[in-house]
Amino acid sequence: MTFRSKAFEIAQGRISPVLTPPAEKVADLYGSNTFSDDVMRTLLSAEAYTKISNAIRSGSTIDREVADEVSAAMKSWAISKGATHYTHWFQPLTGTTAEKHDSFFDLTIDGKAVEKFKGSALVQQEPDASSFPSGGLRATFEARGYTGWDPSSPAFLMDNGAGGKTLCIPSVFISYTGEALDYKAPLLRSLVMLDKAATAVCQFFNRDVDKVTPTLGIEQEYFLVDKALYYARPDLLMAGRTVFGHSPARGQQLDDHYFGSISPRVNAFMVDFEFEALKLGIPVRTRHNEVAPGQFECAPTFEEINLAIDHNALLMDLMQKVGDKHNFQVLFHEKPFAGINGSGKHNNWSLSTDTGINLLAPTSKPKENLRFLTFLMNVVKAVHDHADLLRASISSAGNEHRLGANEAPPSIVSVFLGKDLTAMLEELVSKGEITLEKGENFYYKLGITRIPHLQRDNTDRNRTSPFCFTGNKFEYRAVGSSQNSASPMIVLNTIVAAQLMEFKKEMDERLAAGEEKKVATVEILKRYFTESKNILFEGNGYSEEWIEMAKKRGLSNISATYEALHAYITDKTVHVFERMGILSSRELHARYEIELENYIKKLQIESRVIGDLALNHIVSTVVKYQFKLAQTARSLTDLEMLEEAEPIKEIIKDISSHIVIIKRLVHEMTESRKTANSMEDLLEKAKFYGSEVKGYFENIRYHVDKLELLIDDEDWPLAKYREMLFLE
Ligand SMILES: NC(=O)CC[C@H](N)C(=O)O
């Protein structure tokens, strides 16, 4: 029995677990494992509560006494719910989350056991954490890493599985010199700037607005593979994606998985992790089968962006843990299986005021719509001016496989606004205003008055566009499923903040020169529209024509990660990031290096896995099968059945030809890896890996996949696509 058939048998024998839903109503369960506003209000003195609430709202600092009171309250709350440990929970540049648990338990000087958690430990910790990537920011022995409490994201209790819970405190991770070593620190900085810039612009329209916060809703796509089969695929285990595997006769061509009925086993997993997520205050709402067999999606309601990003990182961790209980491996890789849909993390971003206005939602009032158009056009202009940087922010070895293939947006950054909105903007440019006839309103202009019950965002959509307007928000679809959303969102917040400041500056100048406010706004927006028009695209982003057209328009189409990443360190990027105070040139260079290194390492791992599987699993098995064939052919020849022996000899020859090529290619790939590894220059090395070494991957795969079709199904060592994808 092969490892594969054993694994298949185990996987087939699984029974869906019976889930006992928690006794509480969802509304009562929601946030029960978070140190929420309600909990704080109950446990803190009125004075401390007011101070902490202000700090959360305005970002002001928290004094020592308040920190002590909060930590004492957190400790008693956490211990009463079964926690034994606490940790600063942060998001280093590895792309995953990090935690280092400390026990509440301590000894007094006279040896008595106490439970301790001081304000100082809440506010700041020094976990060392020196092995995380820093891109050279922590090269000297002096450069310690610190974590610092982010009070705007509630602390939560993480169940450690085998008993015991840990109090997790969302934190930033910075170096001794204050440089950001994580995603959260620059994200928080970008929020401050965006708030400042957007509030100032908002006040042209609504004087009462004091704060603008981006909101984010993250759709998370993923694949599920049975644990046993997962272990029968060393490539999934090592690289997160299958490097070989012939496509099954039936893939996604019938579109029968998409939105199909969810199997009981998968449903049990979903329900289970959703309950856990709800307890942690993650507002998960939708679940469905995605396009590819074995692929699914879940999406929470949108939240304030910092929370949405923390929650997504936490959700990914949670899904993996709950997946273990259900014998599922959750695959977050952007392209775990060739030839079918990859996985994205669609980021639905908007801007919301403290007075409850969604600045990207059109309304029926002309004055408000000028505000809407102002924010809309400023975003479009920002994306136009920094398209390459947005592209860089979603570049990775995994996304390189996904973008532009099987229903994923292409590498060209374009913006979709929808036919009606574009027509309106055209009208604005040609006439200077949007004419509303008597009885007409904005919705009418959007052509949907007759179907008022339909949500705007369902009316006009384009899922082939990487960055599309969906009625009341922008959806950045090109983000990879395994990524931390902060990377693209830091970029988006920063470029929009910078753009809004430009707009404000020009408005102030025009107003000072005596121009009327509405005229000034329209004049500027008209110019923005004309200047950014070439990034607007309404057609099919998957088509060949678009690639040609985009080229003619002068838009970049960068498919290689190592090239795309360059936008992080151009003068233009450094200028805008430094001006906005988000990341310094040094920090940007560090991030660039980390991304390049990450790319190199991923390809190095894949290349090793390919070599190992090809020779130690495939060729070795195939040779044994060939021997069986040779024996059969010899027996037939002995029986003088020469004609019957012929087809068998043909198969033997066929197999041999593939083996010879695989053997040669693996050898060449290994040599090219050696050349790459000896390179000093990081970019040269990444380039060499991305072109030369990676160049062998598809080629080797082609021959291995051919062998999959030639070998007795029983002997084939690796779990096949049909086994991994259709078993639920
Ligand atoms: N139906 C869909 O939304 C497909 C999206 C696709 N999976 C992606 O990679 O983005």
XYZ file of C-alpha atoms and ligand atoms in Angstrom:
738
model
C 0.000 0.000 0.000
C 1.429 3.380 -0.922
C 1.496 6.303 1.477
C -0.939 7.934 -0.904
C -3.510 5.158 -0.856
C -3.286 4.935 2.934
C -3.862 8.666 3.158
C -6.770 8.455 0.774
C -8.357 5.700 2.798
C -8.047 7.744 5.989
C -9.463 10.816 4.297
C -12.375 8.879 2.857
C -13.223 7.390 6.213
C -13.700 10.719 7.958
C -17.092 11.423 9.397
C -18.258 15.004 9.826
C -18.066 15.909 13.477
C -21.261 16.745 15.287
C -21.051 20.300 16.511
C -22.859 21.469 19.569
C -23.465 25.141 19.042
C -22.808 27.342 22.071
C -25.814 27.915 24.305
C -25.652 31.705 24.007
C -27.262 33.705 21.246
C -24.745 35.010 18.720
C -25.290 38.544 19.963
C -24.343 37.463 23.513
C -21.430 35.397 22.329
C -20.029 38.175 20.185
C -16.848 39.612 21.655
C -17.144 37.529 24.850
C -13.433 36.759 24.673
C -12.374 40.373 24.176
C -11.521 43.029 26.685
C -14.169 45.176 25.101
C -15.433 48.651 25.717
C -18.250 47.197 27.818
C -15.853 45.211 29.966
C -13.681 48.275 30.456
C -16.632 50.380 31.445
C -17.606 47.809 34.079
C -14.142 47.202 35.471
C -12.458 50.592 35.319
C -13.015 53.694 37.404
C -14.917 56.418 35.559
C -11.780 58.502 35.325
C -9.615 55.732 33.894
C -12.348 54.732 31.476
C -12.652 58.275 30.143
C -8.906 58.571 29.768
C -8.539 55.315 27.902
C -11.527 56.072 25.667
C -9.982 59.410 24.758
C -6.658 57.763 24.076
C -8.325 55.266 21.754
C -10.220 57.981 19.910
C -7.547 60.626 19.624
C -4.353 58.626 19.941
C -3.260 60.584 23.043
C -0.808 58.932 25.438
C -1.867 56.997 28.499
C -0.336 57.892 31.833
C 1.223 55.425 34.223
C -1.683 55.277 36.693
C -4.228 54.548 33.978
C -1.980 51.857 32.512
C -1.702 50.272 35.968
C -5.450 50.320 36.416
C -6.103 48.879 32.962
C -3.533 46.124 33.433
C -5.011 45.162 36.802
C -8.480 45.009 35.254
C -7.214 43.016 32.291
C -5.470 40.573 34.587
C -8.492 39.882 36.772
C -10.790 39.648 33.750
C -8.419 37.268 31.938
C -7.767 35.081 34.986
C -11.483 34.856 35.750
C -11.909 33.456 32.245
C -9.180 30.864 32.634
C -6.085 32.669 31.348
C -2.717 31.752 32.791
C -0.458 33.770 30.495
C -0.281 37.057 28.655
C 1.529 38.150 25.542
C 2.019 41.117 23.301
C 0.562 39.934 20.012
C 2.177 41.504 16.952
C 2.640 41.209 13.218
C 6.294 41.028 12.201
C 7.329 41.173 8.573
C 7.183 37.404 8.182
C 3.534 37.838 7.258
C 2.246 35.813 10.211
C 1.431 36.774 13.780
C 3.834 36.486 16.698
C 3.387 35.834 20.394
C 5.652 35.088 23.349
C 3.693 34.017 26.374
C 4.611 35.152 29.878
C 2.984 33.663 32.903
C 0.945 35.829 35.265
C 2.472 33.656 37.938
C 5.437 35.112 39.782
C 7.237 34.757 43.091
C 7.549 37.421 45.735
C 10.868 38.052 47.399
C 9.931 35.669 50.178
C 8.973 32.905 47.790
C 5.191 33.330 47.783
C 3.254 32.722 44.603
C 1.456 35.767 43.180
C -0.230 36.693 39.951
C 1.356 39.780 38.491
C 0.752 41.989 35.473
C 1.868 45.581 35.838
C 0.978 48.586 33.738
C 4.545 48.730 32.478
C 4.252 45.171 31.138
C 1.009 46.084 29.400
C 2.435 49.158 27.738
C 5.794 47.886 26.603
C 7.776 44.692 26.343
C 11.113 43.683 25.009
C 10.663 40.200 23.622
C 14.093 40.340 21.920
C 12.599 38.625 18.877
C 15.862 39.169 17.077
C 15.265 36.458 14.499
C 12.494 38.308 12.721
C 13.382 39.938 9.418
C 14.496 43.524 9.870
C 16.165 44.220 6.541
C 19.276 45.416 8.319
C 17.445 47.739 10.722
C 18.674 45.766 13.706
C 22.173 44.943 12.556
C 23.971 46.198 15.642
C 23.829 44.581 19.050
C 22.232 47.756 20.365
C 19.208 47.403 18.167
C 16.682 45.790 20.420
C 13.119 45.102 19.395
C 10.252 46.447 21.465
C 6.571 45.767 21.378
C 4.146 48.470 22.407
C 0.451 48.205 23.257
C -2.060 49.437 20.685
C -5.061 50.382 22.835
C -7.230 50.931 19.752
C -7.438 47.178 19.167
C -9.011 45.288 22.085
C -7.029 42.635 23.937
C -8.455 39.142 23.550
C -8.198 35.656 24.974
C -6.667 32.994 22.799
C -7.557 29.426 23.561
C -4.371 27.381 23.522
C -6.134 24.177 22.652
C -4.979 21.760 25.310
C -6.210 23.826 28.240
C -5.203 27.274 29.276
C -5.810 30.587 27.644
C -3.517 33.476 26.901
C -4.366 37.136 27.132
C -3.220 38.625 23.809
C -2.482 42.333 23.623
C -2.337 43.737 20.075
C 0.944 45.616 19.752
C 3.344 47.351 17.419
C 6.868 46.037 16.985
C 9.610 48.626 16.651
C 13.357 48.838 17.019
C 15.275 50.644 19.734
C 15.669 53.554 17.366
C 11.929 53.703 16.720
C 11.980 52.169 13.279
C 9.029 50.004 12.328
C 9.679 46.263 12.244
C 6.085 45.280 11.634
C 2.932 46.097 9.684
C 0.964 47.784 12.413
C 3.277 50.692 13.201
C 3.243 52.194 9.681
C -0.457 51.380 9.359
C -1.226 53.422 12.472
C 0.984 56.235 11.205
C -0.872 56.200 7.882
C -4.201 56.463 9.704
C -3.134 59.614 11.483
C -2.121 61.256 8.209
C -5.164 60.143 6.314
C -7.400 61.402 9.090
C -5.698 64.773 8.992
C -5.851 65.085 5.215
C -9.374 63.744 4.733
C -10.872 65.733 7.610
C -9.447 68.935 6.184
C -10.980 68.218 2.773
C -14.222 67.079 4.330
C -14.570 70.405 6.056
C -15.068 72.115 2.707
C -18.400 70.321 2.731
C -19.211 69.440 6.337
C -17.755 71.696 9.008
C -18.811 69.360 11.802
C -16.568 66.487 10.755
C -13.663 66.009 13.184
C -12.331 62.645 12.192
C -12.114 60.408 9.147
C -11.227 56.734 9.443
C -10.797 54.227 6.648
C -12.976 51.153 6.905
C -12.079 47.781 5.515
C -13.932 44.579 4.754
C -11.693 41.661 3.873
C -12.936 38.750 1.796
C -10.705 35.777 2.493
C -10.414 32.942 -0.012
C -8.825 29.617 0.887
C -8.614 25.953 -0.009
C -9.251 23.002 2.267
C -7.363 19.732 1.923
C -7.750 16.717 4.131
C -4.852 16.501 6.601
C -3.921 12.957 5.596
C -3.698 13.902 1.920
C -1.858 17.050 2.830
C 0.850 14.946 4.436
C 0.953 12.815 1.316
C 2.009 15.931 -0.602
C 5.462 17.065 0.562
C 5.176 20.058 -1.771
C 2.045 21.350 0.007
C 3.751 20.767 3.315
C 6.978 22.524 2.348
C 5.908 25.145 -0.147
C 2.173 25.571 0.395
C 1.456 24.758 -3.244
C 1.532 21.724 -5.489
C 4.533 21.818 -7.793
C 3.268 18.813 -9.787
C -0.114 17.322 -10.553
C -1.915 16.654 -13.792
C -5.172 18.543 -14.040
C -8.153 16.294 -13.411
C -10.640 15.607 -16.195
C -13.083 17.832 -14.392
C -11.864 21.004 -12.762
C -13.916 24.161 -12.458
C -15.192 24.225 -16.037
C -18.747 23.395 -15.063
C -18.814 26.152 -12.441
C -20.709 23.722 -10.290
C -18.753 24.282 -7.106
C -19.211 28.051 -7.062
C -21.931 28.953 -4.559
C -22.874 25.264 -4.505
C -24.282 23.545 -1.480
C -21.654 23.317 1.254
C -20.776 19.761 2.268
C -21.556 18.806 5.884
C -17.922 18.265 6.759
C -16.840 21.645 5.408
C -19.853 23.297 6.940
C -18.970 21.879 10.363
C -15.512 23.405 10.058
C -16.915 26.753 8.993
C -19.478 26.899 11.766
C -16.846 25.939 14.308
C -14.312 28.594 13.358
C -17.030 31.203 12.972
C -18.178 30.668 16.542
C -14.616 31.023 17.764
C -14.189 34.122 15.603
C -17.374 35.698 16.940
C -16.175 35.187 20.508
C -13.069 37.132 19.549
C -15.190 39.961 18.216
C -14.535 39.155 14.550
C -17.838 39.913 12.810
C -17.803 37.012 10.300
C -20.890 37.055 8.152
C -20.671 35.263 4.834
C -19.418 31.851 3.783
C -19.581 30.132 0.440
C -18.017 27.701 -1.970
C -15.638 29.516 -4.309
C -14.953 28.937 -8.004
C -12.450 26.081 -7.791
C -13.339 22.710 -6.316
C -12.023 22.609 -2.757
C -12.008 26.412 -2.565
C -14.047 28.530 -0.150
C -14.459 32.055 1.079
C -15.417 33.798 4.260
C -15.991 37.474 4.860
C -16.665 39.585 7.905
C -18.567 42.858 7.963
C -16.352 45.861 7.377
C -14.728 47.493 10.381
C -12.363 50.292 11.203
C -9.252 49.367 9.209
C -6.801 48.663 12.055
C -9.284 46.301 13.617
C -10.160 44.677 10.302
C -6.492 43.911 9.646
C -5.872 42.551 13.148
C -9.003 40.480 12.831
C -7.998 39.037 9.493
C -4.569 38.034 10.832
C -6.245 36.490 13.860
C -8.869 34.763 11.735
C -6.221 33.106 9.567
C -4.516 31.769 12.656
C -7.814 30.613 14.090
C -8.911 28.895 10.887
C -5.676 26.920 10.860
C -6.173 25.837 14.479
C -9.832 24.897 14.046
C -8.908 23.199 10.760
C -6.602 20.887 12.706
C -9.505 19.749 14.855
C -11.491 18.903 11.733
C -8.554 17.202 10.007
C -8.403 19.894 7.380
C -5.366 21.805 6.270
C -6.293 25.343 5.304
C -4.289 26.548 2.317
C -3.849 30.297 2.113
C -1.360 30.150 -0.755
C -2.388 32.301 -3.738
C -2.119 29.407 -6.163
C -2.000 26.005 -4.520
C -3.236 24.195 -7.644
C -2.267 24.981 -11.231
C -4.900 25.455 -13.877
C -7.746 26.439 -11.567
C -8.736 29.493 -9.548
C -6.219 30.986 -7.182
C -7.047 32.695 -3.904
C -7.242 36.382 -3.229
C -7.998 38.578 -0.290
C -10.265 41.250 -1.674
C -9.884 44.456 0.318
C -13.023 46.607 0.395
C -11.891 50.046 1.472
C -13.804 53.212 2.166
C -13.633 56.391 4.247
C -15.991 57.102 7.055
C -16.486 60.219 9.188
C -17.157 60.487 12.908
C -20.545 61.883 11.934
C -21.470 58.672 10.169
C -20.918 59.625 6.527
C -19.426 57.165 4.072
C -17.411 59.535 1.892
C -17.475 57.133 -1.041
C -21.229 56.704 -1.111
C -23.177 58.772 -3.623
C -26.368 60.300 -2.330
C -29.375 62.022 -3.804
C -28.248 65.541 -2.894
C -26.129 67.431 -5.442
C -24.030 69.166 -2.786
C -23.177 65.880 -1.128
C -22.368 64.397 -4.462
C -19.730 66.980 -5.088
C -18.148 65.751 -1.868
C -18.520 62.174 -3.079
C -16.902 63.017 -6.418
C -14.112 64.870 -4.652
C -13.131 61.830 -2.616
C -13.675 59.452 -5.495
C -11.498 61.439 -7.890
C -8.780 61.962 -5.315
C -8.552 58.202 -4.832
C -8.460 57.637 -8.587
C -5.752 60.262 -8.980
C -3.702 58.750 -6.143
C -3.964 55.279 -7.671
C -3.060 56.683 -11.068
C 0.007 58.490 -9.770
C 1.230 55.577 -7.658
C 0.006 52.541 -9.575
C 3.432 50.912 -9.508
C 3.659 51.254 -5.755
C 0.251 49.663 -5.299
C 1.421 46.860 -7.548
C 4.572 46.470 -5.414
C 2.493 46.214 -2.257
C 0.870 42.981 -3.407
C 3.949 41.354 -4.942
C 5.047 37.970 -3.713
C 6.225 34.628 -5.008
C 2.721 33.242 -4.474
C 0.807 36.087 -6.112
C 3.128 35.872 -9.119
C 1.389 32.602 -10.001
C -2.086 33.976 -9.433
C -2.240 37.396 -11.067
C -3.522 37.273 -14.600
C -4.464 33.600 -14.479
C -7.793 31.820 -14.034
C -10.062 34.594 -12.886
C -7.580 36.671 -10.949
C -6.924 40.305 -11.843
C -3.947 40.977 -14.115
C -0.664 42.614 -13.096
C -1.767 45.846 -14.756
C -3.233 48.265 -12.228
C -6.412 49.845 -13.578
C -9.486 51.343 -11.976
C -13.062 50.404 -12.753
C -15.714 53.008 -12.015
C -18.686 51.644 -13.899
C -20.301 52.919 -17.038
C -22.657 55.410 -15.440
C -20.199 56.956 -13.098
C -17.677 57.365 -15.907
C -20.352 58.982 -18.056
C -21.137 61.356 -15.218
C -17.515 62.313 -14.845
C -17.301 62.886 -18.589
C -20.284 65.168 -18.244
C -18.631 67.000 -15.411
C -15.583 67.589 -17.565
C -17.479 68.697 -20.641
C -20.159 70.805 -18.951
C -18.533 71.714 -15.677
C -21.403 70.249 -13.730
C -23.743 67.331 -13.602
C -27.174 68.359 -14.698
C -29.998 66.965 -12.749
C -33.261 67.345 -14.579
C -36.406 67.978 -12.602
C -37.338 64.839 -10.749
C -33.971 63.275 -11.373
C -31.700 62.225 -8.631
C -28.312 60.707 -8.419
C -29.562 57.160 -8.331
C -31.539 57.917 -11.407
C -28.339 59.064 -13.032
C -26.896 55.718 -12.089
C -29.853 54.155 -13.851
C -31.233 52.237 -10.932
C -34.307 54.129 -9.787
C -36.565 51.485 -11.130
C -34.961 48.824 -8.986
C -34.465 50.695 -5.747
C -34.297 47.565 -3.610
C -31.082 46.408 -5.224
C -27.967 47.391 -3.415
C -25.855 49.737 -5.468
C -22.803 47.538 -5.152
C -24.558 44.670 -6.849
C -25.546 46.591 -9.912
C -22.341 47.283 -11.710
C -19.368 45.132 -10.984
C -16.256 44.082 -12.721
C -14.364 41.288 -11.122
C -11.667 41.383 -13.773
C -10.480 44.724 -12.460
C -7.785 44.845 -9.771
C -9.188 48.045 -8.260
C -12.867 48.617 -8.713
C -15.503 50.923 -7.406
C -18.447 48.910 -6.144
C -21.053 51.524 -5.361
C -19.886 52.804 -1.983
C -16.295 51.604 -1.633
C -13.246 50.549 -3.619
C -12.319 46.901 -3.828
C -8.647 46.116 -4.221
C -8.904 42.602 -5.610
C -5.308 41.929 -6.493
C -4.250 41.408 -2.857
C -2.961 37.870 -2.280
C -4.777 35.483 0.049
C -1.764 34.788 2.275
C -0.749 38.416 2.624
C -1.103 40.743 5.562
C -3.557 43.339 4.250
C -1.602 46.076 5.957
C 0.978 46.232 3.140
C -1.417 47.380 0.432
C -3.511 49.382 2.889
C -0.526 51.337 4.197
C 0.219 52.296 0.602
C -3.377 53.175 -0.204
C -3.848 55.279 2.929
C -0.564 57.077 2.349
C -1.050 57.948 -1.294
C -4.637 59.046 -0.731
C -3.567 61.196 2.231
C -0.844 62.820 0.138
C -3.269 63.387 -2.713
C -5.934 64.929 -0.473
C -3.323 67.308 0.888
C -2.474 68.375 -2.651
C -6.139 68.939 -3.330
C -6.562 70.982 -0.164
C -3.533 73.102 -1.019
C -4.879 73.938 -4.443
C -8.338 74.623 -3.076
C -6.913 77.026 -0.507
C -4.981 78.851 -3.202
C -8.007 79.157 -5.435
C -10.277 80.272 -2.620
C -7.717 82.839 -1.531
C -7.722 84.133 -5.104
C -11.453 84.673 -4.783
C -12.734 81.683 -6.733
C -16.070 80.260 -5.704
C -15.814 76.976 -3.772
C -17.926 74.872 -6.068
C -16.241 76.231 -9.182
C -12.796 75.606 -7.696
C -13.706 72.033 -6.744
C -15.133 71.236 -10.161
C -12.152 72.785 -11.935
C -9.691 70.677 -9.971
C -11.724 67.484 -10.360
C -12.012 68.049 -14.102
C -8.263 68.249 -14.343
C -7.785 65.127 -12.174
C -10.149 63.209 -14.382
C -8.300 64.205 -17.538
C -4.935 63.467 -15.956
C -5.888 60.042 -14.625
C -8.179 58.928 -17.389
C -5.761 56.442 -18.860
C -5.980 54.236 -15.778
C -9.755 53.904 -16.043
C -10.828 50.723 -17.727
C -14.276 49.254 -17.943
C -13.667 46.216 -20.138
C -12.473 42.676 -19.582
C -9.255 42.816 -17.595
C -8.523 39.164 -18.391
C -8.429 39.725 -22.140
C -5.437 39.898 -24.461
C -6.803 43.140 -25.942
C -6.491 44.852 -22.603
C -2.824 43.892 -22.358
C -2.259 45.498 -25.760
C -4.370 48.533 -24.983
C -2.704 49.068 -21.611
C 0.662 48.989 -23.326
C -0.467 51.657 -25.755
C -1.709 53.735 -22.824
C 1.714 53.450 -21.234
C 0.498 51.525 -18.172
C 2.963 49.162 -16.531
C 2.431 45.451 -16.717
C 5.034 44.028 -14.399
C 4.668 40.329 -13.837
C 7.944 39.551 -12.051
C 7.917 40.174 -8.310
C 11.544 41.305 -8.179
C 10.785 44.020 -10.731
C 7.499 45.057 -9.172
C 9.116 45.503 -5.760
C 11.414 48.184 -7.100
C 8.627 50.762 -6.730
C 9.207 50.623 -2.961
C 12.521 52.403 -3.273
C 12.030 54.896 -6.084
C 12.572 58.574 -5.269
C 8.875 59.162 -5.814
C 7.890 56.617 -3.150
C 10.537 57.700 -0.675
C 9.414 61.274 -1.146
C 5.747 60.623 -0.465
C 6.373 58.204 2.437
C 8.857 60.522 4.123
C 6.717 63.599 3.568
C 3.779 61.829 5.162
C 5.990 60.437 7.948
C 4.933 56.830 7.338
C 8.223 55.116 6.564
C 11.702 56.572 6.173
C 13.929 55.801 3.242
C 15.810 53.352 5.479
C 12.604 51.611 6.514
C 11.436 51.387 2.912
C 14.750 49.929 1.798
C 14.553 47.445 4.662
C 11.095 46.329 3.560
C 12.239 46.053 -0.014
C 15.126 43.824 1.034
C 12.905 41.665 3.212
C 10.491 41.135 0.323
C 13.293 40.258 -2.069
C 14.795 37.836 0.428
C 11.434 36.288 1.032
C 10.966 35.811 -2.697
C 14.374 34.180 -3.029
C 13.774 31.850 -0.097
C 10.357 30.786 -1.344
C 11.764 29.916 -4.758
C 14.711 28.160 -3.185
C 12.368 25.975 -1.138
C 10.190 25.237 -4.169
C 13.180 24.357 -6.254
C 14.474 21.958 -3.602
C 11.067 20.341 -3.244
C 10.830 19.933 -7.003
C 14.247 18.275 -7.130
C 13.455 15.990 -4.220
C 10.023 14.945 -5.453
C 11.139 14.494 -9.028
C 14.038 12.195 -8.207
C 13.179 10.541 -4.887
C 9.470 10.094 -5.379
C 8.621 10.187 -9.058
C 11.606 8.805 -10.948
C 12.257 6.129 -8.328
C 8.644 4.926 -8.509
C 8.471 5.150 -12.247
C 11.603 3.069 -12.677
C 10.040 0.282 -10.631
C 6.941 0.412 -12.760
C 9.088 0.368 -15.849
C 10.738 -2.790 -14.577
C 7.329 -4.445 -14.254
C 6.548 -3.420 -17.816
C 9.871 -4.737 -19.017
C 9.173 -8.093 -17.386
C 5.790 -8.232 -19.074
C 7.286 -7.332 -22.419
C 9.952 -10.007 -21.989
C 7.365 -12.641 -21.090
C 5.343 -11.751 -24.165
C 8.447 -11.944 -26.314
C 9.284 -15.327 -24.767
C 5.835 -16.450 -25.759
C 6.613 -15.148 -29.236
C 3.809 -12.590 -28.913
C 5.984 -9.945 -30.509
C 3.198 -7.737 -31.756
C 1.581 -7.641 -28.305
C 4.905 -6.721 -26.729
C 5.266 -3.671 -28.972
C 2.866 -1.202 -27.206
C 4.416 -2.099 -23.885
C 7.874 -1.383 -25.224
C 6.522 1.924 -26.505
C 5.368 2.880 -23.007
C 8.758 1.898 -21.617
C 10.418 4.150 -24.179
C 8.003 6.968 -23.474
C 8.689 6.721 -19.783
C 12.426 6.621 -20.397
C 12.364 9.729 -22.507
C 10.657 11.655 -19.702
C 13.013 10.271 -17.083
C 16.059 11.293 -19.087
C 14.781 14.827 -19.449
C 13.683 15.139 -15.815
C 17.051 13.902 -14.627
C 18.858 16.420 -16.813
C 16.598 19.324 -15.916
C 16.826 18.680 -12.181
C 20.598 18.586 -12.471
C 20.646 21.847 -14.415
C 18.219 23.479 -11.996
C 20.401 22.487 -9.050
C 23.444 23.962 -10.786
C 21.607 27.188 -11.525
C 20.546 27.353 -7.877
C 24.170 27.057 -6.875
C 25.043 29.934 -9.175
C 22.219 31.996 -7.683
C 23.233 31.196 -4.128
C 26.741 32.458 -4.745
C 25.472 35.875 -5.811
C 26.116 38.760 -3.436
C 23.734 41.319 -4.896
C 20.220 40.687 -3.615
C 18.401 41.981 -6.668
C 20.637 40.035 -9.052
C 20.025 36.943 -6.981
C 16.254 37.456 -6.943
C 16.298 38.040 -10.687
C 18.299 34.893 -11.272
C 15.972 32.867 -9.078
C 12.899 34.371 -10.687
C 14.038 33.812 -14.250
C 16.698 31.080 -14.431
C 15.864 28.780 -11.520
C 12.115 29.258 -11.787
C 12.421 28.746 -15.523
C 12.941 25.021 -14.853
C 9.824 24.582 -12.728
C 7.220 24.396 -15.478
C 9.456 22.359 -17.685
C 10.086 19.684 -15.079
C 6.423 19.743 -14.152
C 5.424 19.079 -17.737
C 7.360 15.808 -17.816
C 6.309 14.704 -14.335
C 2.657 15.352 -15.186
C 3.048 13.311 -18.365
C 4.393 10.440 -16.284
C 1.366 10.700 -14.011
C -0.691 9.684 -17.023
C 1.590 6.811 -17.945
C 2.027 5.078 -14.609
C -0.329 2.615 -13.008
C -2.638 4.666 -10.806
C -1.909 2.325 -7.900
C 1.802 3.033 -7.969
C 1.708 6.823 -8.281
C 3.171 8.215 -5.047
C 1.614 11.672 -4.800
C -2.013 12.390 -3.938
C -3.682 13.349 -7.218
C -5.555 16.572 -7.905
C -8.910 14.812 -8.082
C -8.312 13.225 -4.685
C -7.343 16.449 -2.966
C -9.907 18.695 -4.606
C -13.077 16.680 -4.658
C -12.995 14.983 -1.309
C -15.185 16.843 1.124
N -15.223 34.691 -7.920
C -14.216 35.336 -7.540
O -14.374 36.333 -6.861
C -12.869 34.817 -7.943
C -11.695 35.613 -7.424
C -10.395 34.867 -7.532
N -10.398 33.658 -6.759
C -9.182 35.700 -7.141
O -8.134 35.146 -7.121
O -9.225 36.858 -6.846
